[in-house]
Amino acid sequence: MIKHESIETNAGLLIALTLIVISIGGLVEIVPLFFINDTVEKVEGVRPYSALELRGRDIYQREGCYLCHSQMVRPFRDEMLRYGHYSLAAESKYDHPFQWGSKRTGPDLARVGGKYSNEWHVAHLVRPTAVVPQSVMPNYPWLLETELNYSDVQDRMRALKMTGVPYSETQQEYEANVTTFGADIAGRLDILRAEETLMQQALTYNYDGQRARITEMDALIAYLQVLGTMVDFSRYDEGYFTQFR
Ligand code: HEC
């Protein structure tokens, strides 16, 4: 029998045995990936961002919101009671890069969509202490004043398309999207109509409260309001969780 001490005092043997253990662990994790087609389970309702939401997401990253906010509800009871159903892999499958994060100076935002009104978000982003007096979140007043630049939104969608996000450019791709997401959503995922649908969404919902202009605030709020709303969890176990709220 080999004593542990004899392994520890023999560098060659220790290295050899370490490599064997690591290889077994590696094989167990890697080999199954060759035999499955999809690592992310498909979930109904999950769709790519519209052009406006996508620009909002860009602003979210530009402003470094992820430095204080995570976007992943962990599968723990306390997190689910606070934020709602834990995050599913499918919910961030069109996010490149994902915004899971681990720093939570502020609350997790994975399910913030629909939690507040657009007016609340405008007031909060311009000056957080106006609505949450003890907040340490910075002010972002320029979002309301800066017109949204969306001249390159088609290129941004094309770049994401290369990573596998199903934005459509050909008639065939568009029709495939109609089948998967329905005509309404498919229209918003069409790259050639991106500017038109972006303006349409901004004018219809008027997120920033200024009808005449499309600002960066419009885009950011459109993005925040869609977070966590794509999957209808009430169809699964919402009743169960509400017992504890
Ligand atoms: C320095 C850290 C910090 C940064 C950077 C930051 N936040 Fe916050 N955020 C907070 C804190 C702390 C709170 C909780 C207090 C409050 O509501 O203001 C918060 C709250 C929020 C809430 C309300 C969440 C809820 O469930 O009540 C939203 C929405 C939000 N932040 C969005 C943003 C966005 C968008 C950005 C980037 C433009 C951003 N935050 C940048 C710290 C930060």
Short mmCIF file of C-alpha atoms in Angstrom, two decimals, residues 60 69-73 83 85-87 91 104 107-113 224 226-229:
data_model
loop_
_atom_site.label_atom_id
_atom_site.label_comp_id
_atom_site.label_asym_id
_atom_site.label_seq_id
_atom_site.Cartn_x
_atom_site.Cartn_y
_atom_site.Cartn_z
CA TYR A 60 -25.69 50.01 -19.54
CA HIS A 69 -25.36 45.43 -10.25
CA SER A 70 -25.43 41.71 -11.01
CA GLN A 71 -27.99 40.13 -13.31
CA MET A 72 -28.35 36.64 -12.02
CA VAL A 73 -30.72 35.41 -9.34
CA TYR A 83 -36.02 38.80 -6.59
CA HIS A 85 -37.52 32.85 -9.83
CA TYR A 86 -33.83 32.01 -10.15
CA SER A 87 -32.22 32.88 -13.49
CA GLU A 91 -32.44 34.00 -20.21
CA ARG A 104 -23.83 43.79 -5.64
CA PRO A 107 -29.64 45.04 -5.96
CA ASP A 108 -29.64 42.36 -8.65
CA LEU A 109 -31.39 43.64 -11.78
CA ALA A 110 -32.19 40.35 -13.53
CA ARG A 111 -35.91 40.76 -12.74
CA VAL A 112 -36.24 44.53 -12.49
CA GLY A 113 -38.42 44.81 -15.64
CA LEU A 224 -34.31 47.77 -17.94
CA VAL A 226 -37.52 44.04 -20.44
CA LEU A 227 -35.11 42.40 -17.97
CA GLY A 228 -36.60 39.24 -16.52
CA THR A 229 -39.95 39.65 -18.27
#
